[in-house]
mmCIF file of C-alpha atoms in Angstrom:
data_model
loop_
_atom_site.group_PDB
_atom_site.id
_atom_site.type_symbol
_atom_site.label_atom_id
_atom_site.label_comp_id
_atom_site.label_asym_id
_atom_site.label_seq_id
_atom_site.Cartn_x
_atom_site.Cartn_y
_atom_site.Cartn_z
ATOM 1 C CA GLY C 1 -14.234 5.174 0.806
ATOM 2 C CA GLN C 2 -12.037 2.478 -1.690
ATOM 3 C CA ASN C 3 -13.446 -0.270 -3.061
ATOM 4 C CA ILE C 4 -13.345 -2.259 -6.084
ATOM 5 C CA ASP C 5 -15.060 -5.116 -6.942
ATOM 6 C CA GLN C 6 -14.355 -8.131 -8.933
ATOM 7 C CA PRO C 7 -16.420 -12.444 -8.944
ATOM 8 C CA THR C 8 -13.136 -14.001 -6.782
ATOM 9 C CA GLU C 9 -13.547 -16.941 -9.620
ATOM 10 C CA MET C 10 -14.273 -17.461 -13.777
ATOM 11 C CA THR C 11 -14.695 -21.040 -15.495
ATOM 12 C CA ALA C 12 -14.612 -21.332 -18.833
ATOM 13 C CA THR C 13 -13.626 -23.495 -22.365
ATOM 14 C CA GLU C 14 -11.206 -23.777 -23.922
ATOM 15 C CA GLY C 15 -12.402 -21.509 -27.606
ATOM 16 C CA ALA C 16 -14.687 -19.789 -25.961
ATOM 17 C CA ILE C 17 -15.267 -16.464 -24.557
ATOM 18 C CA VAL C 18 -15.315 -15.251 -21.560
ATOM 19 C CA GLN C 19 -15.960 -11.168 -20.012
ATOM 20 C CA ILE C 20 -14.706 -10.241 -16.419
ATOM 21 C CA ASN C 21 -16.499 -7.581 -15.059
ATOM 22 C CA CYS C 22 -14.485 -4.883 -12.472
ATOM 23 C CA THR C 23 -16.791 -2.402 -10.516
ATOM 24 C CA TYR C 24 -15.544 1.036 -8.739
ATOM 25 C CA GLN C 25 -15.863 3.102 -6.607
ATOM 26 C CA THR C 26 -12.902 5.192 -5.545
ATOM 27 C CA SER C 27 -12.240 8.782 -4.555
ATOM 28 C CA GLY C 28 -11.295 9.977 -7.799
ATOM 29 C CA PHE C 29 -10.222 8.405 -12.046
ATOM 30 C CA ASN C 30 -7.618 8.946 -13.654
ATOM 31 C CA GLY C 31 -7.818 5.533 -15.775
ATOM 32 C CA LEU C 32 -8.624 1.679 -14.973
ATOM 33 C CA PHE C 33 -5.779 -1.198 -15.361
ATOM 34 C CA TRP C 34 -5.661 -4.632 -16.176
ATOM 35 C CA TYR C 35 -3.106 -7.171 -15.058
ATOM 36 C CA GLN C 36 -3.130 -10.378 -16.061
ATOM 37 C CA GLN C 37 -1.263 -13.008 -12.844
ATOM 38 C CA HIS C 38 -0.325 -16.541 -13.718
ATOM 39 C CA ALA C 39 0.113 -18.391 -10.379
ATOM 40 C CA GLY C 40 3.628 -17.236 -9.309
ATOM 41 C CA GLU C 41 4.810 -15.310 -10.817
ATOM 42 C CA ALA C 42 4.519 -11.315 -11.376
ATOM 43 C CA PRO C 43 1.450 -9.417 -12.884
ATOM 44 C CA THR C 44 1.524 -8.584 -16.236
ATOM 45 C CA PHE C 45 -0.327 -5.117 -18.026
ATOM 46 C CA LEU C 46 -2.700 -5.691 -20.578
ATOM 47 C CA SER C 47 -4.513 -2.871 -20.722
ATOM 48 C CA TYR C 48 -5.292 0.476 -19.959
ATOM 49 C CA ASN C 49 -9.031 2.673 -20.118
ATOM 50 C CA VAL C 50 -9.009 6.214 -19.767
ATOM 51 C CA LEU C 51 -11.864 7.589 -22.256
ATOM 52 C CA ASP C 52 -15.046 5.683 -22.581
ATOM 53 C CA GLY C 53 -15.444 3.229 -24.850
ATOM 54 C CA LEU C 54 -13.656 -0.211 -26.315
ATOM 55 C CA GLU C 55 -10.405 -0.432 -26.166
ATOM 56 C CA GLU C 56 -9.013 -3.554 -28.629
ATOM 57 C CA LYS C 57 -5.419 -5.829 -28.480
ATOM 58 C CA GLY C 58 -5.298 -8.222 -30.127
ATOM 59 C CA ARG C 59 -7.626 -11.619 -28.253
ATOM 60 C CA PHE C 60 -8.100 -8.463 -25.672
ATOM 61 C CA SER C 61 -10.936 -6.034 -25.170
ATOM 62 C CA SER C 62 -11.786 -3.439 -22.073
ATOM 63 C CA PHE C 63 -14.382 -1.807 -22.213
ATOM 64 C CA LEU C 64 -15.072 1.210 -19.958
ATOM 65 C CA SER C 65 -17.915 3.083 -18.564
ATOM 66 C CA ARG C 66 -16.850 5.634 -15.748
ATOM 67 C CA SER C 67 -20.066 6.809 -15.537
ATOM 68 C CA LYS C 68 -21.414 3.243 -14.212
ATOM 69 C CA GLY C 69 -18.276 2.927 -12.398
ATOM 70 C CA TYR C 70 -17.828 -0.154 -15.031
ATOM 71 C CA SER C 71 -14.928 -1.920 -16.676
ATOM 72 C CA TYR C 72 -14.705 -5.596 -18.228
ATOM 73 C CA LEU C 73 -11.829 -7.406 -19.855
ATOM 74 C CA LEU C 74 -13.120 -9.867 -22.543
ATOM 75 C CA LEU C 75 -11.133 -12.967 -23.990
ATOM 76 C CA LYS C 76 -11.841 -14.172 -27.201
ATOM 77 C CA GLU C 77 -10.603 -17.116 -28.356
ATOM 78 C CA LEU C 78 -9.939 -17.892 -25.290
ATOM 79 C CA GLN C 79 -6.007 -20.578 -24.349
ATOM 80 C CA MET C 80 -5.282 -22.883 -22.049
ATOM 81 C CA LYS C 81 -2.314 -20.507 -21.199
ATOM 82 C CA ASP C 82 -5.367 -17.882 -20.776
ATOM 83 C CA SER C 83 -5.824 -19.945 -16.814
ATOM 84 C CA ALA C 84 -4.257 -16.926 -15.059
ATOM 85 C CA SER C 85 -5.648 -15.055 -12.076
ATOM 86 C CA TYR C 86 -6.566 -10.784 -13.789
ATOM 87 C CA LEU C 87 -6.500 -7.753 -11.671
ATOM 88 C CA CYS C 88 -8.201 -5.244 -12.282
ATOM 89 C CA ALA C 89 -6.327 -1.496 -10.654
ATOM 90 C CA VAL C 90 -7.687 1.865 -10.993
ATOM 91 C CA ARG C 91 -5.632 4.838 -10.583
ATOM 92 C CA PRO C 92 -7.704 7.646 -8.663
ATOM 93 C CA SER C 93 -5.413 10.520 -8.511
ATOM 94 C CA TRP C 94 -3.945 12.604 -10.906
ATOM 95 C CA ASN C 95 -0.760 13.455 -9.784
ATOM 96 C CA THR C 96 0.601 10.379 -9.031
ATOM 97 C CA ASP C 97 0.318 6.458 -10.521
ATOM 98 C CA LYS C 98 -0.760 4.781 -7.461
ATOM 99 C CA LEU C 99 -2.814 2.258 -8.126
ATOM 100 C CA ILE C 100 -5.501 0.319 -5.853
ATOM 101 C CA PHE C 101 -6.509 -3.237 -6.622
ATOM 102 C CA GLY C 102 -9.089 -4.887 -6.807
ATOM 103 C CA THR C 103 -8.712 -8.626 -4.946
ATOM 104 C CA GLY C 104 -8.788 -10.517 -8.734
ATOM 105 C CA THR C 105 -10.783 -12.409 -10.965
ATOM 106 C CA ARG C 106 -9.007 -16.580 -10.798
ATOM 107 C CA LEU C 107 -10.118 -17.275 -14.702
ATOM 108 C CA GLN C 108 -9.488 -21.637 -15.699
ATOM 109 C CA VAL C 109 -9.602 -22.838 -18.204
ATOM 110 C CA PHE C 110 -10.316 -26.079 -19.401
ATOM 111 C CA PRO C 111 -9.739 -28.267 -22.675
ATOM 112 C CA ILE S 1 19.825 -6.361 -16.013
ATOM 113 C CA ALA S 2 16.415 -5.868 -17.206
ATOM 114 C CA GLY S 3 13.291 -4.349 -15.545
ATOM 115 C CA ILE S 4 12.767 -5.478 -11.966
ATOM 116 C CA THR S 5 14.785 -7.273 -10.191
ATOM 117 C CA GLN S 6 14.015 -8.233 -5.853
ATOM 118 C CA ALA S 7 16.537 -10.372 -4.282
ATOM 119 C CA PRO S 8 16.003 -12.806 -2.236
ATOM 120 C CA THR S 9 13.809 -14.916 -4.534
ATOM 121 C CA SER S 10 11.612 -16.769 -1.076
ATOM 122 C CA GLN S 11 13.418 -16.140 2.692
ATOM 123 C CA ILE S 12 12.587 -18.399 5.573
ATOM 124 C CA LEU S 13 12.590 -16.277 8.607
ATOM 125 C CA ALA S 14 12.374 -16.540 12.505
ATOM 126 C CA ALA S 15 9.950 -14.087 13.946
ATOM 127 C CA GLY S 16 11.636 -10.610 15.284
ATOM 128 C CA ARG S 17 14.465 -10.569 13.070
ATOM 129 C CA ARG S 18 15.077 -7.590 10.776
ATOM 130 C CA MET S 19 14.576 -8.536 7.240
ATOM 131 C CA THR S 20 15.546 -6.597 4.702
ATOM 132 C CA LEU S 21 14.215 -6.325 1.025
ATOM 133 C CA ARG S 22 15.175 -5.410 -2.337
ATOM 134 C CA CYS S 23 15.123 -3.781 -5.409
ATOM 135 C CA THR S 24 16.095 -2.744 -8.203
ATOM 136 C CA GLN S 25 14.440 -0.826 -11.807
ATOM 137 C CA ASP S 26 17.295 -0.045 -14.385
ATOM 138 C CA MET S 27 14.418 1.213 -16.741
ATOM 139 C CA ARG S 28 14.587 5.450 -14.608
ATOM 140 C CA HIS S 29 11.765 5.510 -13.344
ATOM 141 C CA ASN S 30 11.129 7.891 -11.366
ATOM 142 C CA ALA S 31 8.277 6.425 -9.142
ATOM 143 C CA MET S 32 8.397 2.565 -7.189
ATOM 144 C CA TYR S 33 6.171 0.910 -4.836
ATOM 145 C CA TRP S 34 6.221 -2.429 -2.714
ATOM 146 C CA TYR S 35 2.993 -4.067 -2.228
ATOM 147 C CA ARG S 36 2.192 -7.103 -0.350
ATOM 148 C CA GLN S 37 -0.318 -9.902 -2.200
ATOM 149 C CA ASP S 38 -2.669 -11.861 0.475
ATOM 150 C CA LEU S 39 -4.781 -14.935 -0.450
ATOM 151 C CA GLY S 40 -8.470 -12.942 -0.540
ATOM 152 C CA LEU S 41 -7.053 -9.790 -0.357
ATOM 153 C CA GLY S 42 -4.051 -9.218 -3.596
ATOM 154 C CA LEU S 43 -2.568 -6.573 -4.260
ATOM 155 C CA ARG S 44 -1.953 -3.589 -1.472
ATOM 156 C CA LEU S 45 1.172 -0.982 -1.254
ATOM 157 C CA ILE S 46 2.873 -0.990 1.212
ATOM 158 C CA HIS S 47 4.818 2.600 0.795
ATOM 159 C CA TYR S 48 5.834 4.082 -2.247
ATOM 160 C CA SER S 49 8.492 6.759 -3.925
ATOM 161 C CA ASN S 50 7.900 9.245 -6.354
ATOM 162 C CA THR S 51 11.235 10.232 -6.912
ATOM 163 C CA ALA S 52 14.168 10.028 -5.111
ATOM 164 C CA GLY S 53 14.498 11.093 -1.893
ATOM 165 C CA THR S 54 11.097 10.724 -1.361
ATOM 166 C CA THR S 55 8.806 7.698 0.021
ATOM 167 C CA GLY S 56 4.678 8.063 0.769
ATOM 168 C CA LYS S 57 3.605 5.425 3.647
ATOM 169 C CA GLY S 58 0.359 3.158 1.328
ATOM 170 C CA GLU S 59 -2.654 1.300 3.072
ATOM 171 C CA VAL S 60 -1.000 -0.149 5.205
ATOM 172 C CA PRO S 61 3.015 0.644 6.437
ATOM 173 C CA ASP S 62 3.159 -0.953 10.273
ATOM 174 C CA GLY S 63 6.295 -2.882 10.523
ATOM 175 C CA TYR S 64 7.789 -1.431 7.251
ATOM 176 C CA SER S 65 10.350 0.861 5.879
ATOM 177 C CA VAL S 66 11.829 2.604 3.267
ATOM 178 C CA SER S 67 14.190 4.533 1.681
ATOM 179 C CA ARG S 68 15.312 5.749 -1.935
ATOM 180 C CA ALA S 69 19.157 7.338 -1.832
ATOM 181 C CA ASN S 70 19.029 7.273 -5.508
ATOM 182 C CA THR S 71 16.700 6.185 -8.706
ATOM 183 C CA ASP S 72 17.377 2.522 -9.183
ATOM 184 C CA ASP S 73 16.803 1.129 -5.779
ATOM 185 C CA PHE S 74 14.088 1.088 -3.301
ATOM 186 C CA PRO S 75 14.645 -1.261 -0.243
ATOM 187 C CA LEU S 76 12.634 -2.872 1.727
ATOM 188 C CA THR S 77 13.141 -3.182 5.922
ATOM 189 C CA LEU S 78 10.945 -5.205 8.576
ATOM 190 C CA ALA S 79 13.080 -4.098 11.944
ATOM 191 C CA SER S 80 11.452 -6.715 13.340
ATOM 192 C CA ALA S 81 9.925 -9.439 11.621
ATOM 193 C CA VAL S 82 5.922 -11.480 12.930
ATOM 194 C CA PRO S 83 4.510 -14.047 11.378
ATOM 195 C CA SER S 84 1.324 -11.582 10.516
ATOM 196 C CA GLN S 85 4.370 -10.141 7.232
ATOM 197 C CA THR S 86 3.952 -13.483 5.861
ATOM 198 C CA SER S 87 3.766 -12.835 2.584
ATOM 199 C CA VAL S 88 4.210 -12.317 -1.191
ATOM 200 C CA TYR S 89 6.176 -8.723 -1.544
ATOM 201 C CA PHE S 90 5.834 -6.508 -5.211
ATOM 202 C CA CYS S 91 7.795 -4.457 -5.885
ATOM 203 C CA ALA S 92 6.743 -2.089 -9.553
ATOM 204 C CA SER S 93 7.512 1.223 -11.106
ATOM 205 C CA SER S 94 6.701 3.188 -13.003
ATOM 206 C CA ALA S 95 8.071 6.104 -15.138
ATOM 207 C CA GLY S 96 6.450 8.807 -12.726
ATOM 208 C CA THR S 97 4.714 11.123 -15.344
ATOM 209 C CA LYS S 98 1.411 11.253 -13.547
ATOM 210 C CA ALA S 99 0.411 8.636 -16.623
ATOM 211 C CA ASP S 100 2.255 5.623 -16.702
ATOM 212 C CA THR S 101 1.206 2.159 -15.842
ATOM 213 C CA GLN S 102 3.574 0.323 -13.227
ATOM 214 C CA TYR S 103 5.683 -2.769 -14.037
ATOM 215 C CA PHE S 104 5.961 -5.606 -11.453
ATOM 216 C CA GLY S 105 9.363 -7.620 -10.070
ATOM 217 C CA PRO S 106 9.064 -11.632 -9.749
ATOM 218 C CA GLY S 107 8.779 -11.398 -6.489
ATOM 219 C CA THR S 108 9.414 -12.377 -2.640
ATOM 220 C CA ARG S 109 8.582 -15.124 -1.271
ATOM 221 C CA LEU S 110 8.611 -14.598 3.355
ATOM 222 C CA THR S 111 7.965 -16.833 5.138
ATOM 223 C CA VAL S 112 8.054 -15.703 9.259
ATOM 224 C CA LEU S 113 7.550 -18.341 11.580
#
């Protein structure tokens, strides 16, 4: 079966650091994506990991451990505009771009 | 236009009616996808198309059909809508070279009464 787990909700304070975890059990693995989705809007691409390690992009970083079936998204210097849902998605197959999504983590940032 | 557009933005539909949700992309992407998003269930794939002229079933295809007559358009049809099809529908596309990011349209909010 295919399973992707993320916490349902998290809260944090403006200026702080938050880590959103994602664990996956899929039939195959060919990359892990993080998307950001503000309420009432479409998901937008944040990051992509296919090899183990940390990918840094400004205030956002994403980490992958394939042996542990684990990823996290790290958000630094949180801003109010970071309040959104964060979706973890796995591409299980090498021969298509199809994705399996987790149910998302709703992050609320408070002043 | 730039990216992916969807129409309508929202729709209220009587049960039993036929409805087609439209999706158009101008990025010349080979692959296109339809998802539904429901609270607590996340994004679930309905149908996909790896290239013009081909389609495939996703996780929740029942009650939906698609066609891919050309590269740009990927309409989703509900032949006879039911209340359980009330959802937000997102269309997405990717270049389709098997290592690409999916990009999403703005979504259609559909209510079936």
